[in-house]
Amino acid sequence: MAGASRGVGRGIARGLGEAGATVIVTARSSETGARTEMRPEAIEDTAREVDAAGGRGHHYLCDHLSERAVDELIRWVLRRFGRIDVAVSSVWGGNEGFDGTRYPDGTGWGTPFWRRSAEPFGRFLEGGPYAGLLLARAVAPAMVSAKGGLIALVSVDTQHGYLGDLFYDVAKAATNRLALAFAEELRPHGVTALGLSPGHVRTERVRDLGQGDEATESPLYAGRALAALAADPNVAERAGQILHAADLADAYGFTDADGTRPPRLRIDR
């Protein structure tokens, strides 16, 4: 579970824990080392939440923008556990330093592309699609050899229109296209790849920015969606799709942490 120190990644780890899974929680933020943006959350916290939910949590400090580090992570997992059934990338660094209004370079959300530097664009691509590519290419050989497995990329569905910020929109669209391309190349080998699109999630960052009341779902909603996909023997039928957590709740019958079933995120432009 890549990118699981907080946010949607932590919710997915917890959802898999509820299903009794052994979950390897990875990210850059640790109790014993550096933490991104000096935030308090750490991979050890998430691993403990997996345990409390009924699974078995293990933490592993990993920079998911380093090909070598990701390769070493996968080798460690295979040596210790023998196989990898599900790999999820929820890594997202595009909003680091965003205070709810402005990015660190002073530009605001949705600033026209010709009025902003192009330099931050690389961080959006690294902190989303590139991290997903590194995880998938590292884990695919083991899954291909086993003739089975599920690779999921957490993103936002871009099919129904522009997301409101060029850098954000293109990064999410690229992640979605990766899910499709992975699916096409892995399908003949019995491995499924897809994308998962949560709604407006009540993450730690969202709460800290005072936007918790505007959010419609908890991080666990996406976690239960992923757990349902992982348990579905017919999940290959969904390969290459970008699946909404809300649609999966209707299909599989799960609810959010409070017992509700929040609807799809609607982006009005």
mmCIF file of C-alpha atoms in Angstrom:
data_model
loop_
_atom_site.group_PDB
_atom_site.id
_atom_site.type_symbol
_atom_site.label_atom_id
_atom_site.label_comp_id
_atom_site.label_asym_id
_atom_site.label_seq_id
_atom_site.Cartn_x
_atom_site.Cartn_y
_atom_site.Cartn_z
ATOM 1 C CA MET A 1 0.000 0.000 0.000
ATOM 2 C CA ALA A 2 2.040 2.907 -1.354
ATOM 3 C CA GLY A 3 1.403 6.384 -0.003
ATOM 4 C CA ALA A 4 -0.371 5.182 3.122
ATOM 5 C CA SER A 5 0.889 7.396 5.923
ATOM 6 C CA ARG A 6 -2.342 9.422 5.727
ATOM 7 C CA GLY A 7 -5.334 10.302 3.585
ATOM 8 C CA VAL A 8 -6.926 7.907 1.126
ATOM 9 C CA GLY A 9 -3.915 5.598 1.342
ATOM 10 C CA ARG A 10 -4.437 5.138 5.062
ATOM 11 C CA GLY A 11 -8.142 4.499 4.478
ATOM 12 C CA ILE A 12 -7.370 1.813 1.908
ATOM 13 C CA ALA A 13 -4.889 0.142 4.236
ATOM 14 C CA ARG A 14 -7.505 0.089 6.967
ATOM 15 C CA GLY A 15 -10.148 -1.277 4.585
ATOM 16 C CA LEU A 16 -7.843 -4.116 3.592
ATOM 17 C CA GLY A 17 -7.164 -4.710 7.286
ATOM 18 C CA GLU A 18 -10.897 -5.090 7.910
ATOM 19 C CA ALA A 19 -10.834 -7.851 5.292
ATOM 20 C CA GLY A 20 -8.104 -9.652 7.259
ATOM 21 C CA ALA A 21 -5.265 -8.856 4.850
ATOM 22 C CA THR A 22 -1.582 -8.517 5.565
ATOM 23 C CA VAL A 23 -0.832 -4.945 4.498
ATOM 24 C CA ILE A 24 2.611 -3.466 3.860
ATOM 25 C CA VAL A 25 2.239 0.239 4.624
ATOM 26 C CA THR A 26 4.779 2.376 2.788
ATOM 27 C CA ALA A 27 5.484 6.100 2.460
ATOM 28 C CA ARG A 28 8.151 8.680 3.328
ATOM 29 C CA SER A 29 6.792 9.725 6.741
ATOM 30 C CA SER A 30 7.998 7.750 9.764
ATOM 31 C CA GLU A 31 8.035 8.140 13.539
ATOM 32 C CA THR A 32 11.801 7.653 13.455
ATOM 33 C CA GLY A 33 12.633 9.914 10.516
ATOM 34 C CA ALA A 34 11.516 12.725 8.297
ATOM 35 C CA ARG A 35 7.863 13.487 7.650
ATOM 36 C CA THR A 36 6.478 15.171 4.557
ATOM 37 C CA GLU A 37 5.485 18.781 5.169
ATOM 38 C CA MET A 38 6.239 18.239 8.875
ATOM 39 C CA ARG A 39 2.858 16.580 9.311
ATOM 40 C CA PRO A 40 2.259 14.327 12.343
ATOM 41 C CA GLU A 41 1.004 11.225 10.502
ATOM 42 C CA ALA A 42 3.398 8.315 9.962
ATOM 43 C CA ILE A 43 3.420 4.826 8.458
ATOM 44 C CA GLU A 44 3.628 3.243 11.905
ATOM 45 C CA ASP A 45 0.266 4.809 12.810
ATOM 46 C CA THR A 46 -1.325 3.286 9.738
ATOM 47 C CA ALA A 47 0.170 -0.145 10.412
ATOM 48 C CA ARG A 48 -1.346 -0.042 13.911
ATOM 49 C CA GLU A 49 -4.734 0.894 12.430
ATOM 50 C CA VAL A 50 -4.504 -2.142 10.132
ATOM 51 C CA ASP A 51 -3.881 -4.330 13.195
ATOM 52 C CA ALA A 52 -6.799 -2.758 15.057
ATOM 53 C CA ALA A 53 -9.085 -3.355 12.074
ATOM 54 C CA GLY A 54 -8.330 -7.077 12.101
ATOM 55 C CA GLY A 55 -5.467 -7.388 9.632
ATOM 56 C CA ARG A 56 -1.707 -7.544 9.992
ATOM 57 C CA GLY A 57 0.106 -4.285 9.388
ATOM 58 C CA HIS A 58 3.793 -3.933 8.545
ATOM 59 C CA HIS A 59 5.500 -0.622 7.807
ATOM 60 C CA TYR A 60 8.332 0.047 5.364
ATOM 61 C CA LEU A 61 9.894 3.453 4.776
ATOM 62 C CA CYS A 62 10.084 4.095 1.032
ATOM 63 C CA ASP A 63 10.594 7.028 -1.317
ATOM 64 C CA HIS A 64 8.178 6.146 -4.110
ATOM 65 C CA LEU A 65 9.879 8.541 -6.518
ATOM 66 C CA SER A 66 13.058 6.438 -6.411
ATOM 67 C CA GLU A 67 13.143 3.468 -8.793
ATOM 68 C CA ARG A 68 15.827 1.795 -6.723
ATOM 69 C CA ALA A 69 13.916 2.258 -3.471
ATOM 70 C CA VAL A 70 10.700 0.827 -4.938
ATOM 71 C CA ASP A 71 12.556 -2.152 -6.416
ATOM 72 C CA GLU A 72 14.146 -2.816 -3.014
ATOM 73 C CA LEU A 73 10.728 -2.596 -1.333
ATOM 74 C CA ILE A 74 9.241 -5.236 -3.646
ATOM 75 C CA ARG A 75 12.236 -7.541 -3.212
ATOM 76 C CA TRP A 76 11.863 -7.257 0.570
ATOM 77 C CA VAL A 77 8.154 -8.041 0.449
ATOM 78 C CA LEU A 78 8.691 -11.093 -1.758
ATOM 79 C CA ARG A 79 11.513 -12.419 0.438
ATOM 80 C CA ARG A 80 9.442 -12.055 3.587
ATOM 81 C CA PHE A 81 5.942 -12.963 2.395
ATOM 82 C CA GLY A 82 6.487 -14.915 -0.820
ATOM 83 C CA ARG A 83 3.864 -13.195 -2.967
ATOM 84 C CA ILE A 84 1.979 -9.969 -3.604
ATOM 85 C CA ASP A 85 -1.726 -10.273 -4.360
ATOM 86 C CA VAL A 86 -2.672 -6.580 -4.446
ATOM 87 C CA ALA A 87 -0.570 -3.469 -5.083
ATOM 88 C CA VAL A 88 -2.081 -0.015 -4.620
ATOM 89 C CA SER A 89 -0.519 3.343 -5.390
ATOM 90 C CA SER A 90 -2.109 6.233 -3.512
ATOM 91 C CA VAL A 91 1.021 8.353 -3.765
ATOM 92 C CA TRP A 92 0.199 12.000 -4.432
ATOM 93 C CA GLY A 93 2.651 14.841 -3.960
ATOM 94 C CA GLY A 94 1.106 17.427 -6.258
ATOM 95 C CA ASN A 95 -0.565 19.347 -3.441
ATOM 96 C CA GLU A 96 2.410 19.495 -1.094
ATOM 97 C CA GLY A 97 2.609 22.989 0.319
ATOM 98 C CA PHE A 98 -0.904 23.894 -0.850
ATOM 99 C CA ASP A 99 -2.684 25.853 1.891
ATOM 100 C CA GLY A 100 -6.164 25.532 0.453
ATOM 101 C CA THR A 101 -5.771 28.679 -1.597
ATOM 102 C CA ARG A 102 -2.232 28.906 -2.939
ATOM 103 C CA TYR A 103 0.726 26.705 -3.841
ATOM 104 C CA PRO A 104 4.230 27.400 -2.482
ATOM 105 C CA ASP A 105 5.108 29.485 -5.571
ATOM 106 C CA GLY A 106 2.214 31.834 -4.831
ATOM 107 C CA THR A 107 -0.116 30.749 -7.620
ATOM 108 C CA GLY A 108 -3.668 29.773 -6.755
ATOM 109 C CA TRP A 109 -5.734 26.764 -7.730
ATOM 110 C CA GLY A 110 -6.886 27.163 -11.328
ATOM 111 C CA THR A 111 -4.474 29.953 -12.236
ATOM 112 C CA PRO A 112 -4.342 30.011 -16.073
ATOM 113 C CA PHE A 113 -1.347 28.031 -17.302
ATOM 114 C CA TRP A 114 0.156 31.030 -19.117
ATOM 115 C CA ARG A 115 0.300 32.941 -15.826
ATOM 116 C CA ARG A 116 2.273 30.363 -13.869
ATOM 117 C CA SER A 117 5.671 28.783 -14.061
ATOM 118 C CA ALA A 118 5.788 25.351 -15.703
ATOM 119 C CA GLU A 119 8.371 24.139 -13.191
ATOM 120 C CA PRO A 120 5.867 22.760 -10.600
ATOM 121 C CA PHE A 121 4.214 20.645 -13.307
ATOM 122 C CA GLY A 122 6.971 18.070 -12.993
ATOM 123 C CA ARG A 123 6.125 17.541 -9.318
ATOM 124 C CA PHE A 124 2.503 16.830 -10.213
ATOM 125 C CA LEU A 125 3.580 14.191 -12.712
ATOM 126 C CA GLU A 126 6.128 12.683 -10.337
ATOM 127 C CA GLY A 127 3.815 12.677 -7.340
ATOM 128 C CA GLY A 128 1.080 10.756 -9.154
ATOM 129 C CA PRO A 129 1.561 8.890 -12.442
ATOM 130 C CA TYR A 130 5.332 8.403 -12.172
ATOM 131 C CA ALA A 131 5.042 6.895 -8.689
ATOM 132 C CA GLY A 132 2.293 4.599 -9.966
ATOM 133 C CA LEU A 133 4.486 3.495 -12.864
ATOM 134 C CA LEU A 134 7.417 2.688 -10.573
ATOM 135 C CA LEU A 135 5.256 0.541 -8.299
ATOM 136 C CA ALA A 136 3.559 -1.297 -11.173
ATOM 137 C CA ARG A 137 6.768 -2.094 -13.045
ATOM 138 C CA ALA A 138 8.376 -3.387 -9.845
ATOM 139 C CA VAL A 139 5.484 -5.641 -8.834
ATOM 140 C CA ALA A 140 4.366 -6.832 -12.280
ATOM 141 C CA PRO A 141 7.026 -9.539 -12.782
ATOM 142 C CA ALA A 142 5.954 -11.377 -9.626
ATOM 143 C CA MET A 143 2.268 -11.111 -10.533
ATOM 144 C CA VAL A 144 2.892 -12.231 -14.127
ATOM 145 C CA SER A 145 4.844 -15.208 -12.817
ATOM 146 C CA ALA A 146 1.961 -16.065 -10.462
ATOM 147 C CA LYS A 147 -0.580 -15.505 -13.262
ATOM 148 C CA GLY A 148 -2.689 -13.337 -10.987
ATOM 149 C CA GLY A 149 -2.874 -10.131 -9.007
ATOM 150 C CA LEU A 150 -4.492 -6.709 -8.813
ATOM 151 C CA ILE A 151 -2.798 -3.342 -9.383
ATOM 152 C CA ALA A 152 -4.862 -0.269 -8.473
ATOM 153 C CA LEU A 153 -4.015 3.394 -9.004
ATOM 154 C CA VAL A 154 -5.876 5.952 -6.903
ATOM 155 C CA SER A 155 -6.862 8.906 -9.067
ATOM 156 C CA VAL A 156 -9.823 11.095 -10.056
ATOM 157 C CA ASP A 157 -12.040 10.287 -13.015
ATOM 158 C CA THR A 158 -11.409 12.810 -15.800
ATOM 159 C CA GLN A 159 -13.920 11.383 -18.284
ATOM 160 C CA HIS A 160 -16.676 13.905 -17.566
ATOM 161 C CA GLY A 161 -14.732 17.121 -17.889
ATOM 162 C CA TYR A 162 -11.947 19.402 -16.792
ATOM 163 C CA LEU A 163 -10.992 19.250 -13.110
ATOM 164 C CA GLY A 164 -10.334 22.984 -12.788
ATOM 165 C CA ASP A 165 -6.541 23.167 -12.650
ATOM 166 C CA LEU A 166 -4.344 22.251 -15.610
ATOM 167 C CA PHE A 167 -1.498 20.687 -13.623
ATOM 168 C CA TYR A 168 -3.885 18.636 -11.477
ATOM 169 C CA ASP A 169 -6.116 17.632 -14.378
ATOM 170 C CA VAL A 170 -3.283 16.402 -16.590
ATOM 171 C CA ALA A 171 -1.639 14.463 -13.747
ATOM 172 C CA LYS A 172 -4.893 12.647 -12.983
ATOM 173 C CA ALA A 173 -5.605 12.012 -16.672
ATOM 174 C CA ALA A 174 -2.121 10.545 -17.081
ATOM 175 C CA THR A 175 -2.664 8.274 -14.076
ATOM 176 C CA ASN A 176 -5.948 7.083 -15.564
ATOM 177 C CA ARG A 177 -4.302 6.371 -18.901
ATOM 178 C CA LEU A 178 -1.608 4.369 -17.131
ATOM 179 C CA ALA A 179 -4.295 2.197 -15.550
ATOM 180 C CA LEU A 180 -5.718 1.504 -19.001
ATOM 181 C CA ALA A 181 -2.298 0.772 -20.519
ATOM 182 C CA PHE A 182 -1.278 -1.479 -17.618
ATOM 183 C CA ALA A 183 -4.515 -3.409 -18.040
ATOM 184 C CA GLU A 184 -3.944 -3.981 -21.738
ATOM 185 C CA GLU A 185 -0.410 -5.293 -21.274
ATOM 186 C CA LEU A 186 -1.158 -7.373 -18.168
ATOM 187 C CA ARG A 187 -4.480 -8.870 -19.236
ATOM 188 C CA PRO A 188 -2.916 -11.771 -21.217
ATOM 189 C CA HIS A 189 -0.987 -12.764 -18.088
ATOM 190 C CA GLY A 190 -3.991 -12.964 -15.761
ATOM 191 C CA VAL A 191 -3.172 -9.720 -13.922
ATOM 192 C CA THR A 192 -5.773 -6.950 -13.507
ATOM 193 C CA ALA A 193 -5.027 -3.215 -13.418
ATOM 194 C CA LEU A 194 -7.583 -0.468 -12.814
ATOM 195 C CA GLY A 195 -8.099 2.973 -11.320
ATOM 196 C CA LEU A 196 -10.046 3.929 -8.193
ATOM 197 C CA SER A 197 -11.700 7.350 -7.981
ATOM 198 C CA PRO A 198 -12.819 8.420 -4.478
ATOM 199 C CA GLY A 199 -15.133 11.372 -3.899
ATOM 200 C CA HIS A 200 -14.458 14.454 -1.775
ATOM 201 C CA VAL A 201 -12.588 12.721 1.034
ATOM 202 C CA ARG A 202 -12.345 13.975 4.608
ATOM 203 C CA THR A 203 -8.578 13.556 4.845
ATOM 204 C CA GLU A 204 -6.365 14.972 7.558
ATOM 205 C CA ARG A 205 -5.285 17.793 5.247
ATOM 206 C CA VAL A 206 -8.879 18.642 4.342
ATOM 207 C CA ARG A 207 -9.809 18.843 8.031
ATOM 208 C CA ASP A 208 -6.769 20.983 8.819
ATOM 209 C CA LEU A 209 -7.774 23.417 6.074
ATOM 210 C CA GLY A 210 -11.202 23.792 7.671
ATOM 211 C CA GLN A 211 -12.961 22.035 4.788
ATOM 212 C CA GLY A 212 -14.059 18.901 6.637
ATOM 213 C CA ASP A 213 -17.735 19.858 6.517
ATOM 214 C CA GLU A 214 -17.574 20.109 2.723
ATOM 215 C CA ALA A 215 -16.207 16.578 2.331
ATOM 216 C CA THR A 216 -18.689 13.808 1.614
ATOM 217 C CA GLU A 217 -16.881 10.645 2.675
ATOM 218 C CA SER A 218 -14.186 9.240 4.933
ATOM 219 C CA PRO A 219 -10.971 7.628 3.648
ATOM 220 C CA LEU A 220 -12.368 4.248 4.696
ATOM 221 C CA TYR A 221 -14.983 4.397 1.918
ATOM 222 C CA ALA A 222 -12.256 3.981 -0.711
ATOM 223 C CA GLY A 223 -10.658 1.301 1.470
ATOM 224 C CA ARG A 224 -13.807 -0.777 1.517
ATOM 225 C CA ALA A 225 -14.133 -0.276 -2.236
ATOM 226 C CA LEU A 226 -10.645 -1.632 -2.824
ATOM 227 C CA ALA A 227 -11.204 -4.547 -0.451
ATOM 228 C CA ALA A 228 -14.386 -5.458 -2.342
ATOM 229 C CA LEU A 229 -12.514 -5.386 -5.645
ATOM 230 C CA ALA A 230 -9.712 -7.532 -4.241
ATOM 231 C CA ALA A 231 -12.221 -10.135 -3.065
ATOM 232 C CA ASP A 232 -14.157 -10.253 -6.343
ATOM 233 C CA PRO A 233 -13.257 -13.364 -8.407
ATOM 234 C CA ASN A 234 -14.532 -11.522 -11.501
ATOM 235 C CA VAL A 235 -12.518 -8.342 -10.979
ATOM 236 C CA ALA A 236 -10.770 -8.863 -14.330
ATOM 237 C CA GLU A 237 -13.988 -7.729 -15.992
ATOM 238 C CA ARG A 238 -13.249 -4.241 -14.630
ATOM 239 C CA ALA A 239 -9.678 -4.073 -15.987
ATOM 240 C CA GLY A 240 -8.639 -0.696 -17.348
ATOM 241 C CA GLN A 241 -11.645 1.140 -15.921
ATOM 242 C CA ILE A 242 -11.646 4.120 -13.565
ATOM 243 C CA LEU A 243 -14.082 3.029 -10.879
ATOM 244 C CA HIS A 244 -15.905 5.360 -8.494
ATOM 245 C CA ALA A 245 -16.009 4.315 -4.849
ATOM 246 C CA ALA A 246 -19.704 5.252 -4.747
ATOM 247 C CA ASP A 247 -20.557 3.024 -7.709
ATOM 248 C CA LEU A 248 -18.671 0.145 -6.118
ATOM 249 C CA ALA A 249 -20.603 0.677 -2.868
ATOM 250 C CA ASP A 250 -23.823 0.197 -4.814
ATOM 251 C CA ALA A 251 -22.459 -2.852 -6.622
ATOM 252 C CA TYR A 252 -20.935 -4.621 -3.605
ATOM 253 C CA GLY A 253 -23.207 -3.374 -0.826
ATOM 254 C CA PHE A 254 -20.700 -1.772 1.545
ATOM 255 C CA THR A 255 -21.081 1.575 3.340
ATOM 256 C CA ASP A 256 -18.850 4.305 4.675
ATOM 257 C CA ALA A 257 -17.656 4.289 8.290
ATOM 258 C CA ASP A 258 -20.859 6.019 9.482
ATOM 259 C CA GLY A 259 -23.171 3.566 7.706
ATOM 260 C CA THR A 260 -24.085 5.939 4.885
ATOM 261 C CA ARG A 261 -23.457 5.464 1.174
ATOM 262 C CA PRO A 262 -22.192 8.819 -0.160
ATOM 263 C CA PRO A 263 -22.895 9.446 -3.871
ATOM 264 C CA ARG A 264 -20.379 10.092 -6.624
ATOM 265 C CA LEU A 265 -18.324 13.260 -6.636
ATOM 266 C CA ARG A 266 -19.823 15.742 -9.103
ATOM 267 C CA ILE A 267 -17.529 18.372 -10.574
ATOM 268 C CA ASP A 268 -19.491 21.374 -11.788
ATOM 269 C CA ARG A 269 -17.769 23.657 -14.236
#
